[in-house]
XYZ file of C-alpha atoms in Angstrom:
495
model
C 0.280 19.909 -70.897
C 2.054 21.473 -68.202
C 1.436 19.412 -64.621
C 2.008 21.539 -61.594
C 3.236 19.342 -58.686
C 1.576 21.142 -55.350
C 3.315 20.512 -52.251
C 0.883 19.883 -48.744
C 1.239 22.844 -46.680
C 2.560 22.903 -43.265
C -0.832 22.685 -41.600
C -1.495 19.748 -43.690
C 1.887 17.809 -42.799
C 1.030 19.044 -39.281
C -2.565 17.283 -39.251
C -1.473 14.144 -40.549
C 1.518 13.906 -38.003
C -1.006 14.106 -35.261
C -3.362 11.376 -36.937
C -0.395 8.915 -37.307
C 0.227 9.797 -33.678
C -3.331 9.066 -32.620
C -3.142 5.812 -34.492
C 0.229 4.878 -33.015
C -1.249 5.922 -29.709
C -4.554 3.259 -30.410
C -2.090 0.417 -31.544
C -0.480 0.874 -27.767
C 2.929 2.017 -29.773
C 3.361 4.492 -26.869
C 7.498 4.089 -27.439
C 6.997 5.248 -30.521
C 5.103 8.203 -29.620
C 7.277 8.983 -26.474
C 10.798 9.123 -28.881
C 8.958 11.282 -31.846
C 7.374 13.608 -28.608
C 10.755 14.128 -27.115
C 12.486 14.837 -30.145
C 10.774 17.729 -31.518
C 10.906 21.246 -30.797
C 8.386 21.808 -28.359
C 8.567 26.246 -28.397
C 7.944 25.960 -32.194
C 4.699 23.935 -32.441
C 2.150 26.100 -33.961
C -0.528 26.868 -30.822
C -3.402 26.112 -32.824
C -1.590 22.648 -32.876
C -0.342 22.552 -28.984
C -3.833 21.278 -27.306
C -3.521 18.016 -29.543
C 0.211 17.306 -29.056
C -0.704 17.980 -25.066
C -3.265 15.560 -25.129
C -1.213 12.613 -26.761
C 1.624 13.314 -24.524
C -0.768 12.903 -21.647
C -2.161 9.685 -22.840
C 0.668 8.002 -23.128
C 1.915 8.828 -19.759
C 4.491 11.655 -20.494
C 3.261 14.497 -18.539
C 6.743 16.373 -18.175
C 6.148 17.072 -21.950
C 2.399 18.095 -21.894
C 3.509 20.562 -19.216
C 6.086 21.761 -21.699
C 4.135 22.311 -24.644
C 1.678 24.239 -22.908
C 3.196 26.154 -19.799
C 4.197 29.296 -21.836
C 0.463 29.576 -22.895
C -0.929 29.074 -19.604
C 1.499 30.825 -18.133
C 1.001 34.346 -20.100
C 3.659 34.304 -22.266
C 1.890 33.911 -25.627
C -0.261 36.925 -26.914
C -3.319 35.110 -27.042
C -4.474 34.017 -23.348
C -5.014 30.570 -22.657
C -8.777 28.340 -23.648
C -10.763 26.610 -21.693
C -9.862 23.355 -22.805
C -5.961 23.959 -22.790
C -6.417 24.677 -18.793
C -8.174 21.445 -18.347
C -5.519 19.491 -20.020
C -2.184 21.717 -18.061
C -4.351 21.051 -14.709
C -5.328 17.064 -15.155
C -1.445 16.626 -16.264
C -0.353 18.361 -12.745
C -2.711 16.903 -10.703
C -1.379 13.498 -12.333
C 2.251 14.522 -11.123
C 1.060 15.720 -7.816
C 0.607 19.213 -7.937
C -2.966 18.758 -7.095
C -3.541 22.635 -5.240
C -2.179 24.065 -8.829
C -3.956 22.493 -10.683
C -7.298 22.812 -8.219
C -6.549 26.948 -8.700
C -6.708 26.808 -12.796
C -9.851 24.305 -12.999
C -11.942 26.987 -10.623
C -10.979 30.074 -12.723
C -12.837 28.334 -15.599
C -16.737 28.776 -15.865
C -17.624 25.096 -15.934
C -21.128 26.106 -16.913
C -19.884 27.040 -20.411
C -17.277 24.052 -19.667
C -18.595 21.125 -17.743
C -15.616 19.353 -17.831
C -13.943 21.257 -15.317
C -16.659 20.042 -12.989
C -15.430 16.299 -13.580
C -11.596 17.250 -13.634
C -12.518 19.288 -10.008
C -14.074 16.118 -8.571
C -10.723 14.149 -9.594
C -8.587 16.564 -7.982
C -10.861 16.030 -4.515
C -11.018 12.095 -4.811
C -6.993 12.321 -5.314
C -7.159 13.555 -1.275
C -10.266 11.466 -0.338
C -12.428 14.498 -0.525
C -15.510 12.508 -1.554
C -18.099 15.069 0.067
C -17.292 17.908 -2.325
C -16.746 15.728 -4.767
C -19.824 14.572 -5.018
C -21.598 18.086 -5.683
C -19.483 18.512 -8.475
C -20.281 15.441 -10.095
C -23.909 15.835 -9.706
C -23.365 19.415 -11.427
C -21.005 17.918 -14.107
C -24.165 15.750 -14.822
C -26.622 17.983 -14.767
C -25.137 19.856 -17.491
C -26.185 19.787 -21.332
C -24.167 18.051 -23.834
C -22.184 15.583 -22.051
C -20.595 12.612 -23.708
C -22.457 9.257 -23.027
C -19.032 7.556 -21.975
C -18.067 10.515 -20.428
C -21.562 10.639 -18.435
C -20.768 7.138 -17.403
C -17.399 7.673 -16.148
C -18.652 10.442 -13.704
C -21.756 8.148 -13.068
C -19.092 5.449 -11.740
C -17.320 8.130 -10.204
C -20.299 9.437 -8.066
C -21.063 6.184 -7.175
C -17.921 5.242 -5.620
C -18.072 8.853 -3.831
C -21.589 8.233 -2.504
C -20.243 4.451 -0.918
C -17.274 5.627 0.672
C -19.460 8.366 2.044
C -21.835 5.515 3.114
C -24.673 7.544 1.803
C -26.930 4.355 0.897
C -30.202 6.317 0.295
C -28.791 7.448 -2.925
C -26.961 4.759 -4.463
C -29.900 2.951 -5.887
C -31.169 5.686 -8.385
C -27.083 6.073 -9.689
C -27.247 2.125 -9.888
C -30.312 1.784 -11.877
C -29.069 4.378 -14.254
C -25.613 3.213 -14.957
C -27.349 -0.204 -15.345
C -29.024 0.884 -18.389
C -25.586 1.660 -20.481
C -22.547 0.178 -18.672
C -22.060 -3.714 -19.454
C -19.571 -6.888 -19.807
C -19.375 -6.151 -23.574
C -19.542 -2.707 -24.125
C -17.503 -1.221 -21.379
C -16.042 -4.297 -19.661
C -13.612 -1.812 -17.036
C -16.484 0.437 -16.174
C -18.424 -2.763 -15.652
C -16.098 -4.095 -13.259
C -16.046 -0.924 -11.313
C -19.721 -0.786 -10.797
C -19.419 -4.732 -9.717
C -16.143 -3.503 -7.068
C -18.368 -0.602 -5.780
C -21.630 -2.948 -5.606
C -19.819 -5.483 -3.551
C -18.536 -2.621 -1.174
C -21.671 -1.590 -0.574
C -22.847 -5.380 0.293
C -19.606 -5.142 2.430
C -20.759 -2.140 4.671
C -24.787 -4.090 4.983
C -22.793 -7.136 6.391
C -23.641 -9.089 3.297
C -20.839 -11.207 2.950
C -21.754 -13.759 0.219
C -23.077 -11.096 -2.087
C -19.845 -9.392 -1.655
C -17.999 -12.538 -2.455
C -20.050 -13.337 -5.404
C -19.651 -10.299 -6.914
C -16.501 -9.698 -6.462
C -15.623 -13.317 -8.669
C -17.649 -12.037 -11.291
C -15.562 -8.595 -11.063
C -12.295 -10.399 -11.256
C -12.914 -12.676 -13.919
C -13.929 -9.338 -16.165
C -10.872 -7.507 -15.367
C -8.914 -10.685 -16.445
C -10.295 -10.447 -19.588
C -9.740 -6.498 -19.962
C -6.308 -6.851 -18.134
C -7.576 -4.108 -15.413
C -4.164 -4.910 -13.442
C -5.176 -1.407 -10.962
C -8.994 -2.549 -10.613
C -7.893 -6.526 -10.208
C -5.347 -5.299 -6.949
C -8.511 -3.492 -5.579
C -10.866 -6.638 -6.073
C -8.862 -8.592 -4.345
C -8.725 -6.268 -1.446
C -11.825 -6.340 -0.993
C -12.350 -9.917 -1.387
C -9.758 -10.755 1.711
C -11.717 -8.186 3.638
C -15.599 -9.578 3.021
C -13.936 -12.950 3.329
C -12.411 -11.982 6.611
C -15.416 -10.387 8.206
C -17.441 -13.521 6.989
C -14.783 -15.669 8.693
C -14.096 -12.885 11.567
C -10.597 -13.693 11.227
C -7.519 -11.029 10.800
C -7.086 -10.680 6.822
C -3.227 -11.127 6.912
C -3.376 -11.600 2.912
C -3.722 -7.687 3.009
C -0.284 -7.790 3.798
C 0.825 -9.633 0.059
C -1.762 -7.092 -1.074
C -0.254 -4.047 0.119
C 3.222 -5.614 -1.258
C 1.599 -5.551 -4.804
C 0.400 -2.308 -3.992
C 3.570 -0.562 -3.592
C 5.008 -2.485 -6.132
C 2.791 -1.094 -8.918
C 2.770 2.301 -7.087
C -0.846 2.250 -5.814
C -0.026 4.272 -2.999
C -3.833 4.834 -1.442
C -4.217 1.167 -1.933
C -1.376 0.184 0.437
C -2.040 3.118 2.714
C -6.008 1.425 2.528
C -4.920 -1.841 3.366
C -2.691 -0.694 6.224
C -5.891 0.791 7.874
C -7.956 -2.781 7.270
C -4.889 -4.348 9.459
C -5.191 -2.108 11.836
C -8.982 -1.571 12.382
C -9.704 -5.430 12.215
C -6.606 -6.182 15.194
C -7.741 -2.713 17.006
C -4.479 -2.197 16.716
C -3.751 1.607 18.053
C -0.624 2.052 17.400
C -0.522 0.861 14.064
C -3.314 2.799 14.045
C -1.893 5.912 15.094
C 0.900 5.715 12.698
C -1.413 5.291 9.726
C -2.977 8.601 11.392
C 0.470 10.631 11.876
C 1.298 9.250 8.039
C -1.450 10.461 6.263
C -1.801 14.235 5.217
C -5.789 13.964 4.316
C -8.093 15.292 7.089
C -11.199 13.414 5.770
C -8.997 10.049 5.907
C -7.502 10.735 9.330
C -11.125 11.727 10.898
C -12.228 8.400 9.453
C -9.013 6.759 12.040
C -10.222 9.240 15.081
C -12.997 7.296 15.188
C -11.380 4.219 15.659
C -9.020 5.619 18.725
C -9.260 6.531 22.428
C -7.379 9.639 22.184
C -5.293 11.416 19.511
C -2.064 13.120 21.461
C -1.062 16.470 20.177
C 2.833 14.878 18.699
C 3.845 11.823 17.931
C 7.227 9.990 17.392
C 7.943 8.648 13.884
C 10.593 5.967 15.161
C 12.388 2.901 14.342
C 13.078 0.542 16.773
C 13.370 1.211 20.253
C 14.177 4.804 20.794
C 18.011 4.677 21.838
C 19.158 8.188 20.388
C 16.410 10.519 20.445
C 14.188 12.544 19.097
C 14.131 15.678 16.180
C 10.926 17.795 16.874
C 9.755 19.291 13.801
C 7.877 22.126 15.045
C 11.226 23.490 16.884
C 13.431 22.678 14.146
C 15.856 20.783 16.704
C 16.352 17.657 18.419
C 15.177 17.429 22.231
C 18.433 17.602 23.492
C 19.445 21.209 21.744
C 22.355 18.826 19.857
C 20.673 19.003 16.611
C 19.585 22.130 15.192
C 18.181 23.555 11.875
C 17.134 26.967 10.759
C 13.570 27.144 11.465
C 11.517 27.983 7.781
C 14.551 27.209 5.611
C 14.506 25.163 2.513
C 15.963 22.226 4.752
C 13.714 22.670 7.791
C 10.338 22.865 4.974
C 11.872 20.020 2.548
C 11.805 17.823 5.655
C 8.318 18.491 7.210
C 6.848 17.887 3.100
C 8.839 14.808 3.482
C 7.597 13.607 6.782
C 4.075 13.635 5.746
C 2.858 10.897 4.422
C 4.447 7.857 4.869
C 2.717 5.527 2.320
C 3.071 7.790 -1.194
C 6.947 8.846 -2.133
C 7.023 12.944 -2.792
C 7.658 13.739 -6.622
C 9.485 16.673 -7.746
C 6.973 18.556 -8.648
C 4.677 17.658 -5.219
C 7.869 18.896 -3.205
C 7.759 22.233 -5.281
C 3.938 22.561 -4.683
C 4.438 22.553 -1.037
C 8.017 24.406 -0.936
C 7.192 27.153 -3.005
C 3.782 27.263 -2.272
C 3.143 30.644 -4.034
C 5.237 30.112 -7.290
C 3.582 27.709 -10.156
C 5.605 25.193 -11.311
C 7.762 25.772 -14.309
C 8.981 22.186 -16.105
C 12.100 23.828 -17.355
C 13.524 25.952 -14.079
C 11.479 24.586 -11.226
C 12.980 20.971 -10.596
C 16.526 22.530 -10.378
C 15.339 24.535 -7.469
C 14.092 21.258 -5.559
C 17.181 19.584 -6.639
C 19.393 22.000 -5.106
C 16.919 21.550 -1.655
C 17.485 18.179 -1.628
C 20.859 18.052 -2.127
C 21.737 20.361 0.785
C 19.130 18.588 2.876
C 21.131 15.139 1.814
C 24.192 17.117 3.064
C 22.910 17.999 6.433
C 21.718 14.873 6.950
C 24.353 12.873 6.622
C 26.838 15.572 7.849
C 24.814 16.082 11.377
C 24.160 12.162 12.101
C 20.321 13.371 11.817
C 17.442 10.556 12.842
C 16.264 9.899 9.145
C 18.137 9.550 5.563
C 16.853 10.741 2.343
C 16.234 7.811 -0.362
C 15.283 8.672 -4.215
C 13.560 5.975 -6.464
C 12.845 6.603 -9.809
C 12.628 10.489 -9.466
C 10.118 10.325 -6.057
C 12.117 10.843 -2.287
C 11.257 9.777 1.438
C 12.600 9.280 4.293
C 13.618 6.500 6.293
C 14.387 6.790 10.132
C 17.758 5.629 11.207
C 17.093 2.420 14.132
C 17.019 4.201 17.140
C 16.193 7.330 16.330
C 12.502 9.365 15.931
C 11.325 12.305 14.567
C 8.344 14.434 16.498
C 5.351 14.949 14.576
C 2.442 17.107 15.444
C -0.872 16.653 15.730
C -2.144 20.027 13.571
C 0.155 19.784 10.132
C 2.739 21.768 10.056
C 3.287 24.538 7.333
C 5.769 24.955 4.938
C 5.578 28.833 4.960
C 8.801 29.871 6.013
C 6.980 32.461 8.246
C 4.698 30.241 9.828
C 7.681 27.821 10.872
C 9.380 30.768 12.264
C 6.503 32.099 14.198
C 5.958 28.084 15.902
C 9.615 27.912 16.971
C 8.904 31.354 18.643
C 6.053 30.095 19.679
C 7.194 27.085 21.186
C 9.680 29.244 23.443
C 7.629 32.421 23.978
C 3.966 31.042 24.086
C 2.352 33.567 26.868
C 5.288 35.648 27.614
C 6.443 39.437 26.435
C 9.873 39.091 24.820
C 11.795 42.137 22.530
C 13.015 41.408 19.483
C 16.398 40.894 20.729
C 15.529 37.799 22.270
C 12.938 36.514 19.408
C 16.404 36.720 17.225
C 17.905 34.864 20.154
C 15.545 31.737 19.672
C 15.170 32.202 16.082
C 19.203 32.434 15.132
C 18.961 34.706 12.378
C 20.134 38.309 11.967
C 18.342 41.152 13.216
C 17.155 42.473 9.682
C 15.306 38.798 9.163
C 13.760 38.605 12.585
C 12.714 42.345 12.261
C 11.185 41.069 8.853
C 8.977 38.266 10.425
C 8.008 40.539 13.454
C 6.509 42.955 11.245
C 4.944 40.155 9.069
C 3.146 38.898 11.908
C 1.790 42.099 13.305
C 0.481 42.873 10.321
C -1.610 39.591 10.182
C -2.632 39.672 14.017
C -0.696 36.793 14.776
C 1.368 39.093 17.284
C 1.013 42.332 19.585
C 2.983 45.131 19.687
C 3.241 46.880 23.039
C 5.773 50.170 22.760
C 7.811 51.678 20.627
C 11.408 51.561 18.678
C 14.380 50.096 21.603
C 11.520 49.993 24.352
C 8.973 47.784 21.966
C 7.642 44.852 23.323
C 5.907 41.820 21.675
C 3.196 39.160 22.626
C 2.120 36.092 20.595
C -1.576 35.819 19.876
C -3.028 32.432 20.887
């Protein structure tokens, strides 16, 4: 009897590759995982097989290679135009590396009413800049939908209610509580358990109830200890100092060994939180002021307004006593006319992304986001590009004695001001448009005034071609009149 010996197809080998991965991925062997990812070809896995590969990459923290695997589908350069569910995993692995406003654009050109996921990934992208008020209408929708997951339900349930405490919107906490009651516990889901004990003994926090807080903030602890939550156990004891604090109405100086831990494990919004603790329990305005001029989210920084006399329109990022003065951003030169950059240049823009926020260190792939603001990020061409910024900005810097250096830590860049020295921040963000940063240099020497071109490529210091460029790009968008015609024409900024 003839036996025929049939070898698995490719689709087979293929599908039990990805269930040793899962398995390897369950048994925390995310080594493993990470040296088989890196070393296959990533253009020739089969695209009915890409989603999966993207998903274990992003589970076990490699993010570089989900991007890899799928950017030529999302990107348009497969026949067959990207799902639904291969969006949602490109978009949470760039808002994971920073690239938050990308990945924000593909989650809203999904119909999360055929996908309610993108609701929940949407929400994530808002809490990442403390955006807790939209956030919370897409929750609610995410919920409202049919079909969803009971763990996912619950994770968006303990999502909502942290956005509804922070918002301080007590009126509507109790009906999320009673319902996450019902399925989150020690046992079951020990993590999500904690959370809903963290968030409980906020809210006890804000109602001035200082020994519920306390209480439930031990029981929190000892349940992360048990399910080694090393992020939620840093916020815990956060907290703790702070209802202990308020109890005691002392300063809660252990927020200081806090905020250590915090940058150590690089929980940035936890350091930048307990920096604003400090400040607002010393009324500290200053400090105060700097946590203000540091931080790039609105809804955060309206949240410090309240807790100052006056916001001034610029500020000076400085260290030390100001001995040798100061670079304004928004001119693109130092007080003094000694120290000058080209206004909307790589250099100029690399350095305003840079100056911030002063808590979280800028990834590559944040710095592209902001520098390139209308390209999408490629994982294969685009960190070159910021690479090359940052090494000419490195240049100037330390070629021009300039008031800050550029330091790089595992792949992430800020910068530190020299002693003595200050850089001028302003009030309204700047942009990283090169035209914009062009137009506010003119505008910061021809505010109110008719001027020709020749003398807006006087202030500017480029060529006549560039500055004709930007003149026409700003007529066109009413940010500037023309009065007159050809050699006789005449411009006015709009205010």
């Amino acid at each position: 009897m003839l036996i025929v010996k049939i070898e698995p197809s490719s689709f087979v080998r293929s599908f039990r590759m990805i269930q040793d991965l899962e398995n390897l991925v369950r048994s925390g062997q995310f080594a493993k995982v990470a040296e088989f990812l890196r070393s296959m070809k990533l253009g020739k896995i089969a695209r009915m097989e890409q989603l999966a590969y993207a998903n274990i990459a992003t589970r076990i923290g490699d993010l570089r290679i989900a991007l890899r695997i799928l950017n030529p589908t999302i990107r348009g350069q497969t026949s067959e135009p990207p799902t639904p569910e291969e969006k949602i995993q490109y978009a949470n692995a760039l808002r994971k590396l920073g690239a938050v406003s990308e990945a924000e654009e593909i989650l809203r050109s999904i119909d999360a009413r055929a996908l309610p996921e993108a609701f929940l990934h949407l929400a994530f992208c808002l809490v990442s800049r403390w955006e807790y008020v939209e956030a919370i209408s897409l929750l609610e929708s995410f919920l409202a939908s049919p079909g969803v997951a009971p763990y996912r339900r619950s994770v968006a349930q303990v999502n909502l209610l942290a956005a509804l405490v922070h918002e301080q919107r007590h009126d509507e906490v109790s009906g999320v509580l009673m319902e996450l009651q019902k399925v989150v516990g020690p046992t079951e889901t020990p993590l999500l358990h904690g959370n809903v004990l963290e968030l409980r003994a906020q809210l006890a926090i804000q109602t001035r109830e200082w020994d519920s807080a306390i209480s439930l903030l031990a029981e929190a602890a000892a349940l992360m200890r048990q399910a080694d939550g090393s992020v939620g156990s840093l916020q815990i004891d956060k907290w703790r100092v702070v209802a202990m604090a308020e109890k005691e109405r002392r300063a809660p100086i252990e927020l200081r060994t806090i905020q250590k831990r915090a940058i150590e494990q690089g929980q940035w919004e936890a350091a930048r939180d307990c920096e604003y603790h400090l400040a607002k329990f010393a009324q500290d305005e200053p400090s105060l002021l700097r946590l203000y001029f540091g931080t790039p989210y609105g809804s955060y920084r309206r949240k410090i307004e309240k807790l100052v006399r006056e916001v001034p329109d610029t500020w000076d990022w400085s260290f030390g006593p100001l001995s040798e003065g100061s670079f304004d951003l928004a001119r693109a030169a130092s007080l003094d006319g000694s120290l000058q950059l080209k206004a909307g240049h790589m250099s100029h823009r690399l350095l305003i992304a840079l100056s911030q926020d002063f808590y979280r260190p800028a990834s590559v792939i944040s710095l592209f986001s902001q520098i390139f603001s209308g390209d999408y990020f490629n994982p294969d061409t685009s960190p070159n590009r910021v690479h090359q910024g940052l090494k000419r900005l490195r240049g100037w810097l330390e070629e021009n004695r300039a008031p800050a250096r550029l330091e790089e830590s595992s792949g992430h860049y800020r910068l530190q001001i020299i002693r003595g020295n200050a850089i001028r921040l302003s009030r309204d963000p700047l942009s990283t448009s090169h035209q914009e940063l062009e137009l506010t240099k003119l505008r910061a020497a021809l505010a109110g005034q008719e001027f020709t071109a020749k003398e807006a490529e006087s202030v500017l210091g480029c060529s006549r071609a560039s500055t004709q460029r930007l003149l026409r790009w700003a007529s066109e968008r009413g940010k500037l009149k023309l009065e007159g015609h050809t050699n006789r024409a005449r411009y006015r900024l709009v205010a």
